[in-house]
Structure formats: structure tokens, C-alpha cells
Short mmCIF file of C-alpha atoms in Angstrom, two decimals:
data_model
loop_
_atom_site.label_atom_id
_atom_site.label_comp_id
_atom_site.label_asym_id
_atom_site.label_seq_id
_atom_site.Cartn_x
_atom_site.Cartn_y
_atom_site.Cartn_z
CA THR A 1 0.05 0.14 0.07
CA GLN A 2 1.36 3.30 -1.23
CA LEU A 3 1.18 5.82 1.62
CA LEU A 4 2.06 9.82 1.34
CA GLU A 5 2.55 11.66 4.64
CA GLN A 6 2.34 15.36 5.00
CA SER A 7 3.63 17.73 7.43
CA PRO A 8 2.99 19.57 9.24
CA GLN A 9 -0.73 18.39 9.88
CA PHE A 10 -1.89 21.96 11.06
CA LEU A 11 -0.05 25.41 10.45
CA SER A 12 -1.10 28.88 11.82
CA ILE A 13 0.72 31.92 10.90
CA GLN A 14 0.35 35.44 10.53
CA GLU A 15 0.05 37.38 7.12
CA GLY A 16 3.30 38.06 5.29
CA GLU A 17 5.05 35.12 6.85
CA ASN A 18 6.72 32.37 4.62
CA LEU A 19 6.12 28.92 5.04
CA THR A 20 6.83 25.00 3.83
CA VAL A 21 4.70 22.15 3.81
CA TYR A 22 6.17 18.55 2.91
CA CYS A 23 4.66 15.38 1.18
CA ASN A 24 6.88 12.48 1.86
CA SER A 25 6.67 8.66 0.71
CA SER A 26 8.55 5.61 0.47
CA SER A 27 7.29 4.84 -2.91
CA VAL A 28 7.99 6.23 -6.16
CA PHE A 29 5.40 8.11 -8.02
CA SER A 30 4.68 8.80 -11.88
CA SER A 31 3.24 12.37 -10.98
CA LEU A 32 2.48 14.46 -7.92
CA GLN A 33 -0.24 16.88 -7.66
CA TRP A 34 -1.14 19.41 -5.06
CA TYR A 35 -4.68 20.47 -4.14
CA ARG A 36 -6.34 23.09 -2.35
CA GLN A 37 -9.55 22.67 -0.59
CA GLU A 38 -11.88 25.36 1.22
CA PRO A 39 -14.38 24.62 3.48
CA GLY A 40 -17.58 23.39 1.88
CA GLU A 41 -15.59 22.91 -1.37
CA GLY A 42 -14.10 19.84 -3.19
CA PRO A 43 -10.30 19.88 -3.66
CA VAL A 44 -9.06 22.41 -6.55
CA LEU A 45 -5.98 21.36 -8.59
CA LEU A 46 -2.88 23.72 -8.11
CA VAL A 47 -0.24 22.05 -10.31
CA THR A 48 1.27 18.64 -11.41
CA VAL A 49 4.84 17.85 -11.28
CA VAL A 50 6.03 14.72 -13.33
CA THR A 51 9.85 14.88 -13.48
CA GLY A 52 12.11 14.37 -10.81
CA GLY A 53 13.90 17.44 -9.73
CA GLU A 54 11.12 19.68 -11.40
CA VAL A 55 10.13 23.06 -9.70
CA LYS A 56 7.20 24.86 -10.80
CA LYS A 57 5.89 28.33 -9.55
CA LEU A 58 2.45 29.73 -9.43
CA LYS A 59 2.54 33.34 -8.12
CA ARG A 60 3.53 33.03 -4.41
CA LEU A 61 3.64 29.29 -4.71
CA THR A 62 6.64 26.92 -5.34
CA PHE A 63 6.13 23.25 -5.85
CA GLN A 64 9.08 20.92 -5.98
CA PHE A 65 9.32 17.04 -6.79
CA GLY A 66 11.95 15.20 -5.31
CA ASP A 67 14.74 13.95 -7.28
CA ALA A 68 13.65 10.46 -6.60
CA ARG A 69 10.05 11.17 -7.16
CA LYS A 70 9.33 9.96 -3.40
CA ASP A 71 8.69 13.48 -2.24
CA SER A 72 7.48 16.96 -2.86
CA SER A 73 7.33 20.49 -1.06
CA LEU A 74 5.16 23.25 -1.34
CA HIS A 75 6.62 26.64 -0.49
CA ILE A 76 4.47 30.07 0.12
CA THR A 77 6.13 33.32 0.22
CA ALA A 78 4.20 35.93 1.86
CA ALA A 79 1.20 34.09 3.02
CA GLN A 80 -2.08 35.90 2.66
CA PRO A 81 -5.52 35.01 4.51
CA GLY A 82 -6.55 33.79 1.19
CA ASP A 83 -4.15 31.18 1.17
CA THR A 84 -6.28 29.74 3.99
CA GLY A 85 -7.04 25.89 3.37
CA LEU A 86 -6.42 22.40 3.55
CA TYR A 87 -3.51 21.58 1.18
CA LEU A 88 -3.35 17.97 -0.20
CA CYS A 89 -0.77 16.24 -1.76
CA ALA A 90 -1.57 13.43 -4.45
CA GLY A 91 0.82 10.75 -6.04
CA GLY A 92 0.01 9.19 -9.41
CA SER A 93 0.86 5.70 -10.34
CA GLY A 94 -0.07 2.32 -11.75
CA GLY A 95 0.55 2.99 -15.32
CA SER A 96 -2.47 1.52 -17.55
CA ASN A 97 -4.13 1.16 -13.64
CA TYR A 98 -3.61 4.66 -12.85
CA LYS A 99 -4.95 5.83 -9.21
CA LEU A 100 -4.09 8.76 -7.25
CA THR A 101 -3.27 8.41 -3.52
CA PHE A 102 -3.83 11.46 -1.46
CA GLY A 103 -1.82 12.38 1.78
CA LYS A 104 -4.01 13.57 4.91
CA GLY A 105 -3.46 17.26 4.02
CA THR A 106 -1.89 20.21 6.10
CA LEU A 107 -4.39 22.68 7.18
CA LEU A 108 -3.19 26.11 6.79
CA THR A 109 -4.57 29.26 8.80
CA VAL A 110 -3.22 32.68 7.82
CA ASN A 111 -4.09 35.17 10.18
CA PRO A 112 -4.39 38.68 9.26
CA LYS B 1 -19.14 25.26 -18.54
CA ALA B 2 -20.66 23.95 -15.38
CA GLY B 3 -18.47 22.11 -12.89
CA VAL B 4 -19.43 18.93 -11.32
CA THR B 5 -22.51 18.94 -9.38
CA GLN B 6 -23.40 16.45 -6.30
CA THR B 7 -26.86 15.83 -4.67
CA PRO B 8 -27.71 15.87 -2.24
CA ARG B 9 -25.30 18.32 -0.33
CA TYR B 10 -26.17 17.07 2.90
CA LEU B 11 -27.75 13.88 4.30
CA ILE B 12 -28.51 12.63 7.53
CA LYS B 13 -29.28 8.63 7.97
CA THR B 14 -29.66 6.15 10.71
CA ARG B 15 -27.44 2.58 11.05
CA GLY B 16 -28.83 0.13 8.86
CA GLN B 17 -30.34 2.22 6.11
CA GLN B 18 -29.02 2.57 2.62
CA VAL B 19 -27.97 5.80 0.96
CA THR B 20 -27.81 6.56 -2.87
CA LEU B 21 -25.42 9.82 -4.03
CA SER B 22 -25.58 11.25 -7.39
CA CYS B 23 -22.88 13.01 -9.30
CA SER B 24 -23.03 14.90 -12.55
CA PRO B 25 -19.80 15.54 -14.23
CA ILE B 26 -18.69 18.40 -16.47
CA SER B 27 -19.91 17.99 -19.85
CA GLY B 28 -17.99 15.76 -21.97
CA HIS B 29 -16.02 14.30 -19.10
CA ARG B 30 -16.55 10.27 -19.39
CA SER B 31 -14.60 9.23 -16.30
CA VAL B 32 -16.16 9.93 -12.78
CA SER B 33 -14.23 8.92 -9.74
CA TRP B 34 -15.57 8.78 -6.00
CA TYR B 35 -13.73 9.22 -2.85
CA GLN B 36 -14.59 9.54 0.90
CA GLN B 37 -12.89 11.99 3.01
CA THR B 38 -12.68 11.71 6.57
CA PRO B 39 -10.54 13.76 9.21
CA GLY B 40 -8.83 10.38 10.44
CA GLN B 41 -8.23 8.65 7.05
CA GLY B 42 -8.20 11.83 4.41
CA LEU B 43 -9.05 11.32 1.12
CA GLN B 44 -9.67 7.69 -0.03
CA PHE B 45 -10.31 6.33 -3.54
CA LEU B 46 -13.60 4.40 -3.77
CA PHE B 47 -13.75 3.56 -7.53
CA GLU B 48 -13.58 4.92 -10.83
CA TYR B 49 -16.28 4.39 -13.70
CA PHE B 50 -15.53 5.18 -17.42
CA SER B 51 -18.09 4.75 -20.21
CA GLU B 52 -20.42 2.80 -17.72
CA THR B 53 -17.83 0.37 -16.54
CA GLN B 54 -15.99 0.20 -13.67
CA ARG B 55 -12.33 0.46 -14.32
CA ASN B 56 -10.78 0.75 -10.96
CA LYS B 57 -11.50 0.15 -7.36
CA GLY B 58 -10.38 0.92 -3.88
CA ASN B 59 -10.32 -1.15 -0.84
CA PHE B 60 -13.76 -0.76 0.64
CA PRO B 61 -16.23 -3.60 1.35
CA GLY B 62 -18.80 -4.43 -0.89
CA ARG B 63 -21.36 -2.29 0.82
CA PHE B 64 -20.11 0.39 -1.19
CA SER B 65 -21.22 0.09 -4.97
CA GLY B 66 -21.55 2.28 -8.04
CA ARG B 67 -22.81 2.72 -11.19
CA GLN B 68 -22.42 5.29 -14.51
CA PHE B 69 -25.20 5.81 -16.94
CA SER B 70 -24.78 6.31 -20.58
CA ASN B 71 -24.99 10.11 -20.04
CA SER B 72 -21.63 9.73 -17.80
CA ARG B 73 -23.92 10.70 -14.42
CA SER B 74 -22.73 8.42 -11.82
CA GLU B 75 -24.40 7.30 -8.46
CA MET B 76 -22.97 5.54 -5.54
CA ASN B 77 -24.69 3.42 -3.07
CA VAL B 78 -23.85 2.59 0.53
CA SER B 79 -26.23 -0.25 1.96
CA THR B 80 -26.69 -1.18 5.54
CA LEU B 81 -24.84 2.12 6.87
CA GLU B 82 -22.61 2.10 9.67
CA LEU B 83 -21.57 4.86 12.18
CA GLY B 84 -18.21 5.17 10.43
CA ASP B 85 -19.53 5.88 7.20
CA SER B 86 -20.10 9.21 8.09
CA ALA B 87 -17.88 11.27 5.98
CA LEU B 88 -17.47 13.67 2.90
CA TYR B 89 -18.15 11.93 -0.38
CA LEU B 90 -16.30 13.46 -3.42
CA CYS B 91 -16.53 12.66 -6.81
CA ALA B 92 -14.43 14.03 -9.65
CA SER B 93 -14.64 13.97 -13.16
CA SER B 94 -11.89 13.93 -16.26
CA LEU B 95 -12.00 13.74 -19.87
CA VAL B 96 -10.66 10.56 -19.94
CA ALA B 97 -9.63 7.39 -17.83
CA ARG B 98 -6.29 6.58 -16.92
CA GLY B 99 -3.17 8.71 -17.18
CA ARG B 100 -2.13 12.50 -15.91
CA GLU B 101 -5.32 14.30 -17.03
CA THR B 102 -7.01 16.84 -14.32
CA GLN B 103 -9.59 15.58 -11.93
CA TYR B 104 -12.23 18.16 -11.21
CA PHE B 105 -13.95 17.81 -7.84
CA GLY B 106 -17.36 18.36 -6.85
CA PRO B 107 -18.33 20.19 -3.50
CA GLY B 108 -19.31 16.82 -2.03
CA THR B 109 -21.95 15.20 -0.19
CA ARG B 110 -21.70 15.38 3.38
CA LEU B 111 -23.53 12.08 5.10
CA LEU B 112 -23.80 11.82 8.66
CA VAL B 113 -24.84 8.37 9.80
CA LEU B 114 -26.67 8.35 13.41
#
């Protein structure tokens, strides 16, 4: 069974601070996705990374896929209250039987 | 383009009852996946349907079942409800099954079993 461990589980910071959340596994994934979920809504895809060592930037968010494709990180610069939400990572694997395995998420609260 | 819709949004049932949840994918999407989300276990994959056929299945008991219709709408059924089935049930649609295509999630159905 493939598992994705996310840390920290909870994070509460002040507006303007930087933060990093981590997603780790002992398994190799063909792709890694990050989602943000707001209360009462389903997860919304932020980014997909597929190449080991890949770095993608989305405004103040920087996503990195580990060289061995077993881990990933999400760094947010100058966090804003609008960044508040549950951040989920999901690893894709299985070739012809492709399946997404989700981590339990990091609940981020950015206080004004 | 309308997003993924799920009905009902909220549901309260008692132990032993059964429940049917509905999901309408984005127009043109043929793949629908179902997930169960709980605080303790996170998001867990239930099953995926593509062109009315179940293509993938997670590790859930047989009480959880689903189906997909010719218009790609999907339903999932849970029979003999247990307290532990209380969760947010999410469906997600994508253009094709298998691969790295983007999954678009609906808002979910929150089920409470008393």
C-alpha cells in the first residue's frame, strides 16, 4: 500500500510569513499533484509535477518534486489570508491502472 | 461550463439504512471517480467509472457500490450504513480514464450516520 505523509498536519501563521509544507513517501510516483480545499468545497488542483527535481512556480507558491520522485514540497512566500485552506498532495501511479493516492493534508490558517 | 455537481449536499441517515448519492460530471467528461474524505483517514479512493464500466476500485467493503449511466452521470450506493460511514463523499470527473489528466472535484455530499 502506498502512503503519502504530509507535514505539518496543522499550521497557523501571520500574514506575510513564509511557510513550507512537505509530502513524503517511501514509494515512487509517476506524478505528484497539489490541491487546495476550502471549507464546503471539493479540492482544486494547483499543480502537477512529473519529472524528478522539477520546480514549478504559481505566483507566490513554489512546488518541487524530489529527485527520486518520492517526495514533494510546497513553499508559500508572504502568505495571505486567502491562502487559508487544506493543502493536499496526491501521488499518481499504476501505469495502465492509474490511481491517485492522497495525503491527509496540511490545514493552513493565515491570520491577518 | 458548469462544474461537477453532487446531490444531495447534506444527508442524515441512521445505522442500517442505505443511501444513494448522485454525481453529474462536467459536460464531455467520461470518467467519474468517487472518494471518501474523513478527518482521520483523509481522502480515500472508492472507485472509478468510465463509459459505464468500473475501471478501478479501492479497498472498501462490498457495501459500497456504484454505477455510471450512458450520459456519464454516476451514482454511488452504500447499503447497511455504519457510524463509520459518516464522511464527505466527493466525486471527480475527467476527460478520459487513466493517465495524468486533471480531475475536477464536486463540492461533495456530507453524510452523517446516526
